[in-house]
Coordinates of C-alpha atoms in Angstrom, one line a residue:
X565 CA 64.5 21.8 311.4
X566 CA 62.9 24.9 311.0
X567 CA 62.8 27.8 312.8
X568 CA 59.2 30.0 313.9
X569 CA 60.7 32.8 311.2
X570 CA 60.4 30.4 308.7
X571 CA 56.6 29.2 310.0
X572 CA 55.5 32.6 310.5
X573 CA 56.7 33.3 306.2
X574 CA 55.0 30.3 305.4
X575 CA 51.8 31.1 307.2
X576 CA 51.8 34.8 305.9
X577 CA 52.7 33.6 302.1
X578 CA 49.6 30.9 302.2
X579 CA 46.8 33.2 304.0
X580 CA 47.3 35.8 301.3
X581 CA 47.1 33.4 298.7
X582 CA 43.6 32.7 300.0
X583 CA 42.7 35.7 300.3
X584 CA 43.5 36.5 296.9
X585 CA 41.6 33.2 295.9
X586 CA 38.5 34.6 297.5
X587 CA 38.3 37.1 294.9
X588 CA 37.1 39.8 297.8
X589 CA 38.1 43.2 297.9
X590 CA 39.5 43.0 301.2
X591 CA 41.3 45.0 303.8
X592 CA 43.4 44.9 307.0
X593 CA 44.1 40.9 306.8
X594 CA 45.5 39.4 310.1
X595 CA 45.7 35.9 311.4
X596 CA 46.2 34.1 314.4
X597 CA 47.4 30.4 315.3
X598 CA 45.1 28.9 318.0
X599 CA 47.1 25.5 318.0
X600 CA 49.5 23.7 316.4
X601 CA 49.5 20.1 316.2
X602 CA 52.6 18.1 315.6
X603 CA 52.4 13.7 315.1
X604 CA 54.1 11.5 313.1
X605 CA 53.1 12.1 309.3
X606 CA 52.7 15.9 309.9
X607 CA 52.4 19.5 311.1
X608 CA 48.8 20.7 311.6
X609 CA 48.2 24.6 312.2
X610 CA 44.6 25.8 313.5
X611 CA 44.7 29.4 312.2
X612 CA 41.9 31.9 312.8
X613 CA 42.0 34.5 309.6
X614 CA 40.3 37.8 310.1
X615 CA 39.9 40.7 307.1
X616 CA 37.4 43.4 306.3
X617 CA 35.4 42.9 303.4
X618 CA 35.3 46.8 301.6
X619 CA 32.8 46.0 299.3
X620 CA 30.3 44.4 302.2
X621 CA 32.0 47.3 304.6
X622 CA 32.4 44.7 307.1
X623 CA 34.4 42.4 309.1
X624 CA 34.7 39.1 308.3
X625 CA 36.7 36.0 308.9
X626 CA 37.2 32.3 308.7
X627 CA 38.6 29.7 310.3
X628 CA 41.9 26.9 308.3
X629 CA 43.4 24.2 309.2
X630 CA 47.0 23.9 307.6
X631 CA 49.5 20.9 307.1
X632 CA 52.7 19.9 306.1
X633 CA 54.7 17.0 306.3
X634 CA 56.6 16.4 309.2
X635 CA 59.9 18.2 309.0
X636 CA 61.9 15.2 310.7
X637 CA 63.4 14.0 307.4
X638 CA 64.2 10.4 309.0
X639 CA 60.6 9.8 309.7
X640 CA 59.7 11.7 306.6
X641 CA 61.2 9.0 304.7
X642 CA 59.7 6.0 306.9
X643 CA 56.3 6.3 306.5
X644 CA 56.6 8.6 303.3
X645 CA 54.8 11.7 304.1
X646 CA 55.3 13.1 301.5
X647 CA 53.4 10.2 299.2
X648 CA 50.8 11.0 301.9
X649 CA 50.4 14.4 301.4
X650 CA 50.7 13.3 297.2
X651 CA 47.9 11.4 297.7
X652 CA 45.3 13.8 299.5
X653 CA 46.5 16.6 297.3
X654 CA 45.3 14.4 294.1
X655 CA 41.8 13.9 296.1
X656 CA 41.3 17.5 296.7
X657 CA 42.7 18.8 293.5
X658 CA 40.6 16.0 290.9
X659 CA 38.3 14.4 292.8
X660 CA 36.0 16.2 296.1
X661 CA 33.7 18.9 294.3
X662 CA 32.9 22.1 295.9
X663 CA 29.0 21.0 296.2
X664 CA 29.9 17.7 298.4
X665 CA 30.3 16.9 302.1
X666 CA 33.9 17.3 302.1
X667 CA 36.4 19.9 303.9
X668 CA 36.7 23.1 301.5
X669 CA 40.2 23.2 300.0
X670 CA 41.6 26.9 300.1
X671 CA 45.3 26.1 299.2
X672 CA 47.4 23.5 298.0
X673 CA 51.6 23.5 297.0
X674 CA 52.2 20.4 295.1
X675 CA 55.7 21.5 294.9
X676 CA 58.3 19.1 297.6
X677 CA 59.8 19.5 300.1
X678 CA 57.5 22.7 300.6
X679 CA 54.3 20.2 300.3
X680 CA 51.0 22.3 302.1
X681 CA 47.6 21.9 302.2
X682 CA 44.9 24.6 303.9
X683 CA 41.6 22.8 304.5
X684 CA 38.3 24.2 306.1
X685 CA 38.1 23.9 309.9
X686 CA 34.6 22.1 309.5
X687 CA 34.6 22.6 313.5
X688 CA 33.0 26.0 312.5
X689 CA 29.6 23.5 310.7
X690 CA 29.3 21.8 313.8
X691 CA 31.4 18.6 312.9
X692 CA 33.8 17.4 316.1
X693 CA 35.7 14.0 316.6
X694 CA 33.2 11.6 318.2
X695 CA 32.5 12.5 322.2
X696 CA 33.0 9.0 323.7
X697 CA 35.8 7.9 325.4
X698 CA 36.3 4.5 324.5
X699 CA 37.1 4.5 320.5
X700 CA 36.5 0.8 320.7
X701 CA 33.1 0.3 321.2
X702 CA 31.0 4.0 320.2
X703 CA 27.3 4.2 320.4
X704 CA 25.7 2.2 317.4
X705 CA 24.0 5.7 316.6
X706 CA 28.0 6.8 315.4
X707 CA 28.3 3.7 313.5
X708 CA 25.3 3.9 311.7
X709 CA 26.3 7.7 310.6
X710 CA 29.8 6.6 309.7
X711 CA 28.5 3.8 307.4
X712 CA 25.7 5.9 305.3
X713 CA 28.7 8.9 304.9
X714 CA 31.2 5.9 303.6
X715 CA 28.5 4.7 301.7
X716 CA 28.5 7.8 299.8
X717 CA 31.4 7.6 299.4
X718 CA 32.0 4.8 297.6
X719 CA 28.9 5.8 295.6
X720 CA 30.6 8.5 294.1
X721 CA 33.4 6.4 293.1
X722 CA 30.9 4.0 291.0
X723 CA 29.4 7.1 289.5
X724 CA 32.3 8.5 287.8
X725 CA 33.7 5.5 286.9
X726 CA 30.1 4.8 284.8
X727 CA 30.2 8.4 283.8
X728 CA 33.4 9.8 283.4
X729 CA 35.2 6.8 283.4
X730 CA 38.6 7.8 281.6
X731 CA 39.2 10.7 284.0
X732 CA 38.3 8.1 287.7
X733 CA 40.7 6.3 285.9
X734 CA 43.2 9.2 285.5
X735 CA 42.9 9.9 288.6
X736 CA 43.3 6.2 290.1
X737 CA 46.3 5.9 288.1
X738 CA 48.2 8.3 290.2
X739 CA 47.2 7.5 293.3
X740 CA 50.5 6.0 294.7
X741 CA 50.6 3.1 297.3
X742 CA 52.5 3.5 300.3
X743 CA 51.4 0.2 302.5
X744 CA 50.8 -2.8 300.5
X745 CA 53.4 -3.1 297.9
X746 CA 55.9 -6.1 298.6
X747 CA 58.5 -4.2 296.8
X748 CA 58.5 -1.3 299.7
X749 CA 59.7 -2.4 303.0
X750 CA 60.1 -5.6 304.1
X751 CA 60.0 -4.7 308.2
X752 CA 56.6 -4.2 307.3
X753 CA 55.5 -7.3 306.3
X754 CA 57.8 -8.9 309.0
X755 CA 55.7 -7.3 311.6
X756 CA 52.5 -7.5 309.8
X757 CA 53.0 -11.1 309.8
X758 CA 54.2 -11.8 313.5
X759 CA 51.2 -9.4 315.1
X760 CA 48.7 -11.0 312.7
X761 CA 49.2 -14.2 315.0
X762 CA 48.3 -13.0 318.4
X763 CA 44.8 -14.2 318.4
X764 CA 45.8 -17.9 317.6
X765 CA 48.9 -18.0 319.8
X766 CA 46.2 -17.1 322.9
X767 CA 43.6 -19.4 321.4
X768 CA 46.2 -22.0 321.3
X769 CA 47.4 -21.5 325.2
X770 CA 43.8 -21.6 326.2
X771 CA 43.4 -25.0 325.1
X772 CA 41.5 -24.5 321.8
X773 CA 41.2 -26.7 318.6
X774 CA 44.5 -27.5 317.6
X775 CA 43.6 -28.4 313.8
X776 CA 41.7 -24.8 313.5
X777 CA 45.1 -23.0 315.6
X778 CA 46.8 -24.7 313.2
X779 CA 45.5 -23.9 310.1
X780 CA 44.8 -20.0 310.7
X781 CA 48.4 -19.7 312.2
X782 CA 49.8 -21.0 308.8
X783 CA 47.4 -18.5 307.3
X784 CA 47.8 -15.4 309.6
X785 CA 51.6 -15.8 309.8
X786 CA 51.7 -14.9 305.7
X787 CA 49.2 -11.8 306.6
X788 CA 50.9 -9.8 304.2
X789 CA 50.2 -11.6 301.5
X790 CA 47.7 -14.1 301.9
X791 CA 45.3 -11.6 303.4
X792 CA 46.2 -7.8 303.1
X793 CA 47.6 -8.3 299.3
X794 CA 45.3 -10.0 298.2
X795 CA 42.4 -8.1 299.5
X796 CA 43.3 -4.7 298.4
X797 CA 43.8 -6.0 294.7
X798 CA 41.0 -4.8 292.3
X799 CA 38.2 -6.4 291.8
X800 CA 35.5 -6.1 289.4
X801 CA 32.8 -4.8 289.7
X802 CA 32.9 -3.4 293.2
X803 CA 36.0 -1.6 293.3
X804 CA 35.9 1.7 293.7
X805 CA 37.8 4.1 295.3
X806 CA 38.5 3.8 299.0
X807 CA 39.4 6.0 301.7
X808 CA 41.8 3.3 303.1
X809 CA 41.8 4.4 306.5
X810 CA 38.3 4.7 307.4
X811 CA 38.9 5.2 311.4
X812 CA 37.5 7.2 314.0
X813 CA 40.2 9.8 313.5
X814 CA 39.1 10.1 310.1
X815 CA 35.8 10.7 310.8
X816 CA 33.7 13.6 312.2
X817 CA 30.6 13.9 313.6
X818 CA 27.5 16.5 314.3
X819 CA 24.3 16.3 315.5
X820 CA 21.1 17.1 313.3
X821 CA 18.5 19.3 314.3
X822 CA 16.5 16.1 314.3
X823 CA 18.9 14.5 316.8
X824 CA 20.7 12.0 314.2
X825 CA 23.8 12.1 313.3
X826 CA 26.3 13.3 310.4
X827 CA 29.5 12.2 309.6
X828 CA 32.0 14.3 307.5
X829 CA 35.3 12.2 306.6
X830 CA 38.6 14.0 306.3
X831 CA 42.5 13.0 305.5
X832 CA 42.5 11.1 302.5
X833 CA 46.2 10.1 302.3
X834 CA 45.7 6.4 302.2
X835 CA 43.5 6.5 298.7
X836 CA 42.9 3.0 296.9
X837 CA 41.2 1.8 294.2
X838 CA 39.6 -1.7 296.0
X839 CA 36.6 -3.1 297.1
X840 CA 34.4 -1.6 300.2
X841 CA 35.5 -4.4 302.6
X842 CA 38.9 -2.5 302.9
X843 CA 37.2 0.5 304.4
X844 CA 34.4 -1.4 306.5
X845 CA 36.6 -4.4 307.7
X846 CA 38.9 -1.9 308.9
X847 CA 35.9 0.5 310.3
X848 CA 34.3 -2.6 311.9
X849 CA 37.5 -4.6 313.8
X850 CA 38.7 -1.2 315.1
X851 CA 35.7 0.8 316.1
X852 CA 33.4 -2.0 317.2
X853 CA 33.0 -4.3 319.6
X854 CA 32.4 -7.9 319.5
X855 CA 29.4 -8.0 320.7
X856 CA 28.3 -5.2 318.6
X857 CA 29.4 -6.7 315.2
X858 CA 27.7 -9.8 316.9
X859 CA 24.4 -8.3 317.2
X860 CA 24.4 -5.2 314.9
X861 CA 26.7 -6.7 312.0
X862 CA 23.8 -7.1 309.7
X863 CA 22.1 -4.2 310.4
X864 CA 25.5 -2.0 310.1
X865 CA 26.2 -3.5 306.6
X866 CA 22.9 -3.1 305.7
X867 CA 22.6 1.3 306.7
X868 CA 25.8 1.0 304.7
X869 CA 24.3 -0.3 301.3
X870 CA 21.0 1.7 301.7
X871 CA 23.0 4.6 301.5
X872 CA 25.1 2.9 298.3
X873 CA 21.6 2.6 296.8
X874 CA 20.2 5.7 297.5
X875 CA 23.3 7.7 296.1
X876 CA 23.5 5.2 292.5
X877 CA 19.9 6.1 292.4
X878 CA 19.6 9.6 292.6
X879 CA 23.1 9.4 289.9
X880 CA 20.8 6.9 287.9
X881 CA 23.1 4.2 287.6
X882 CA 21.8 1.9 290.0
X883 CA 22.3 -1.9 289.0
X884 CA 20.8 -4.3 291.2
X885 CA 23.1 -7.0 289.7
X886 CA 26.7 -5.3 290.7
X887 CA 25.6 -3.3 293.8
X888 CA 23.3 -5.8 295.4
X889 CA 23.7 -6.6 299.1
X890 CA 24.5 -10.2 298.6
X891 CA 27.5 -9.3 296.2
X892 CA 28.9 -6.7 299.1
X893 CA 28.3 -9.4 302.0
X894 CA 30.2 -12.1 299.6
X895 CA 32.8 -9.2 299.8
X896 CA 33.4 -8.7 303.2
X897 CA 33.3 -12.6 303.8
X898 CA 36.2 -12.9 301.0
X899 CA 38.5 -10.1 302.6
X900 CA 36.9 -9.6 306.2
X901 CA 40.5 -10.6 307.7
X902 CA 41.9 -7.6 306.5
X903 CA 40.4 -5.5 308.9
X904 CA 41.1 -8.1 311.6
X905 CA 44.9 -7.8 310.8
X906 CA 45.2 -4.5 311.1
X907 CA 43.4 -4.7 314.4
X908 CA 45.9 -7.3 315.8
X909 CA 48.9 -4.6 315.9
X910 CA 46.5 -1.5 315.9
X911 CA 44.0 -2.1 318.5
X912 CA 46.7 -2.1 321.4
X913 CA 47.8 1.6 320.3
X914 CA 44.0 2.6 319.8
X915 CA 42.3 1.7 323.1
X916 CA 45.5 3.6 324.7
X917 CA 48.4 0.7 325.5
X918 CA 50.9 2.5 324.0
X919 CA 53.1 4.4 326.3
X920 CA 54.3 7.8 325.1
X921 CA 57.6 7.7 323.6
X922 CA 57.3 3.9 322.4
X923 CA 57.3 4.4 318.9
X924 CA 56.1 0.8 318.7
X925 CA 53.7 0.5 315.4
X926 CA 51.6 2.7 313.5
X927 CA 54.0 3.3 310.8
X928 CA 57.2 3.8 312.4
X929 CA 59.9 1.2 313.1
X930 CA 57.9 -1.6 312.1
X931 CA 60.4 -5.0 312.6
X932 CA 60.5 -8.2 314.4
X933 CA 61.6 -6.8 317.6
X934 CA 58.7 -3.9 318.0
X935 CA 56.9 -6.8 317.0
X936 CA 57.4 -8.5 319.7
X937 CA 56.6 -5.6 322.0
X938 CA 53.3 -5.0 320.4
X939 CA 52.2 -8.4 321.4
X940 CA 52.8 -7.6 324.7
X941 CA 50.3 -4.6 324.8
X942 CA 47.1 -5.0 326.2
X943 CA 48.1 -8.4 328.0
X944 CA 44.9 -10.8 327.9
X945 CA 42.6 -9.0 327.9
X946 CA 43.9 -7.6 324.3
X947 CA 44.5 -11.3 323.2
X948 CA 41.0 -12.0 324.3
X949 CA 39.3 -9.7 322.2
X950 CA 41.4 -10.2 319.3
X951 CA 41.0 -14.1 319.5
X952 CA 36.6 -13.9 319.9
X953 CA 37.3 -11.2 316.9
X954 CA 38.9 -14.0 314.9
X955 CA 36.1 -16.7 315.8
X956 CA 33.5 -14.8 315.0
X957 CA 34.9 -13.7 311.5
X958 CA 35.4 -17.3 310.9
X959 CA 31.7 -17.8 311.9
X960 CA 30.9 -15.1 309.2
X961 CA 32.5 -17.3 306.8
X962 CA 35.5 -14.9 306.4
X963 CA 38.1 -17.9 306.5
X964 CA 36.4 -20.4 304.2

């Protein structure tokens, strides 16, 4: 553990470093910490950095946030913070540009165990966490802004992989995997596989089909594999790289002065080089409802591809073959489970079922017997919405 001694050397050591990256002839530097943030994967700071600029003969001042791994070096190594913090390093050091909708980087220390990254508090733009209460089912207008900004996204991963192809390749090359890799941690897959059959277990009390209970149960209770490893594996053309945790806590929001909304997309520790359906699968089963994917799934995909298109086009490597909206429908049919799975141990702990102090999911102590537990959260009315999830994916076509 470390002491506030050692926080307060950190902090001093880091804003001067960006102060001296500002390239300003500056004066009387002090900074503040508003808040400090600890969760699971890290220590967040909110620090308030004040100077005066002699050359303007002013004051002046921005506004950082600034994270390190968690110090707890047993959960440290569990969920492997520190191949986290590798990983959004490599996207702020290689990949985001100064010019694009991303958090400005001021500081990064590659160097373990003192990893440390100083981002932008894009607060200061106008850009907050989205306003409604229930994270399950936002306002379509939220939706709509998350899929034309993840969109873009993914755009810019075609482009330099046309363009500059050896360097997005580079740079894919060293992203390292943390999640899907059978060789990692075999709790993981243990409870992957026993939450991934919540829906069909309730299906299967309630009476329903028992040739199609059947059959997805032998399916879902191989998740791992069958559905998660297979889905994130590369496939040409459409992979590109992927945020891989394209949530509501990843994603930021501000309000035009037309009145539409903008979405800025921030902590990139879960990188991959895969197909879109990854990021909207997840997006979709998580942040939607059921009766919004029901009615709106269409018209989400398709504010999604139109701002795919409009990006390739303005790069000038639009190909209607590769891109089309056919090819990325076929695409989420062929992995649209994956977002579902994730959803059967996740959706619990998002809508607010997890008790403080359960450490239950989310990365932690992942087995058969939190497993269990996680089942348990929501009750039916969890199972419910987890087993019309399933039936309407298999509607979609997603388990043909």
């Amino acid at each position: 553990m470390f002491h506030i001694e050692d926080i307060k050397k950190w902090n001093k050591e880091v804003i001067l470093k960006i102060i001296e990256n500002l390239k300003e002839n500056v004066d009387e530097v002090r900074y503040e910490i508003s808040k400090q943030t600890n969760n699971v994967m890290s220590t967040v700071y909110n620090i308030c950095v004040k100077f005066k600029n002699k050359t303007k003969d002013q004051s002046e001042g921005f506004s950082i946030i600034l994270k390190k791994p968690t110090q707890l070096e047993f959960l440290r190594q569990i969920i492997r913070s520190d191949v986290q913090f590798h990983n959004e390093i490599l996207f702020y050091r290689t990949y985001a540009q100064p010019n694009e909708n991303f958090p400005k980087c001021f500081y990064i220390n590659e160097r373990p165990p003192d990893l440390m990254i100083a981002l932008e508090n894009v607060n200061e733009q106008g850009y907050y966490s989205c306003a409604c209460p229930c994270k399950y089912n936002i306002p379509l207008e939220y939706t709509l802004a998350a899929m034309r900004e993840i969109g873009r996204f993914h755009g810019k991963g075609y482009v330099m992989k046309e363009l500059q192809r050896e360097k997005f390749f580079a740079i894919v090359e060293q992203v390292q995997e943390f999640k899907y890799d059978r060789m990692l941690d075999e709790n993981r897959i243990i409870f992957l596989n026993l939450t991934a059959t919540r829906a069909v277990e309730y299906l299967r009390n309630q009476g329903y089909d028992t040739a199609f209970c059947d059959k997805t149960e032998a399916l879902l209770s191989n998740a791992f594999d069958e559905v998660m490893i297979k889905t994130v594996e590369p496939r040409e053309p459409l992979s590109t790289l992927c945020h891989g945790d394209f949530v509501l806590d990843n994603i930021l929001f501000k309000t035009e002065n037309d009145g539409q909304y903008r979405a800025i997309l921030i902590d990139f520790a879960c990188l991959k080089y895969t197909t879109p359906v990854v990021d909207l699968s997840t997006y979709l089963c998580l942040c939607c409802s059921n009766e919004v994917k029901k009615d709106k799934f269409f018209e989400i995909i398709r504010a999604y591809h139109d701002a795919l298109k409009e990006y390739l086009i303005e790069a000038n490597i639009w190909d209607s073959e590769k891109y089309s909206y056919d090819a990325l429908l076929d695409d989420y049919k062929r992995g649209g489970l994956f977002g579902f799975v994730i959803a059967s141990f996740y959706l619990p702990v998002f809508m607010g079922y997890l008790k403080k102090g359960n450490f239950t999911c989310i990365n932690e102590f992942e087995n058969e017997e939190t497993a269990k537990q996680n089942k348990q959260l929501g009750g039916d009315k969890i199972s419910k919405i987890l087993a019309d999830m399933l039936l309407y994916l298999r509607d979609l076509g997603c388990l043909e």
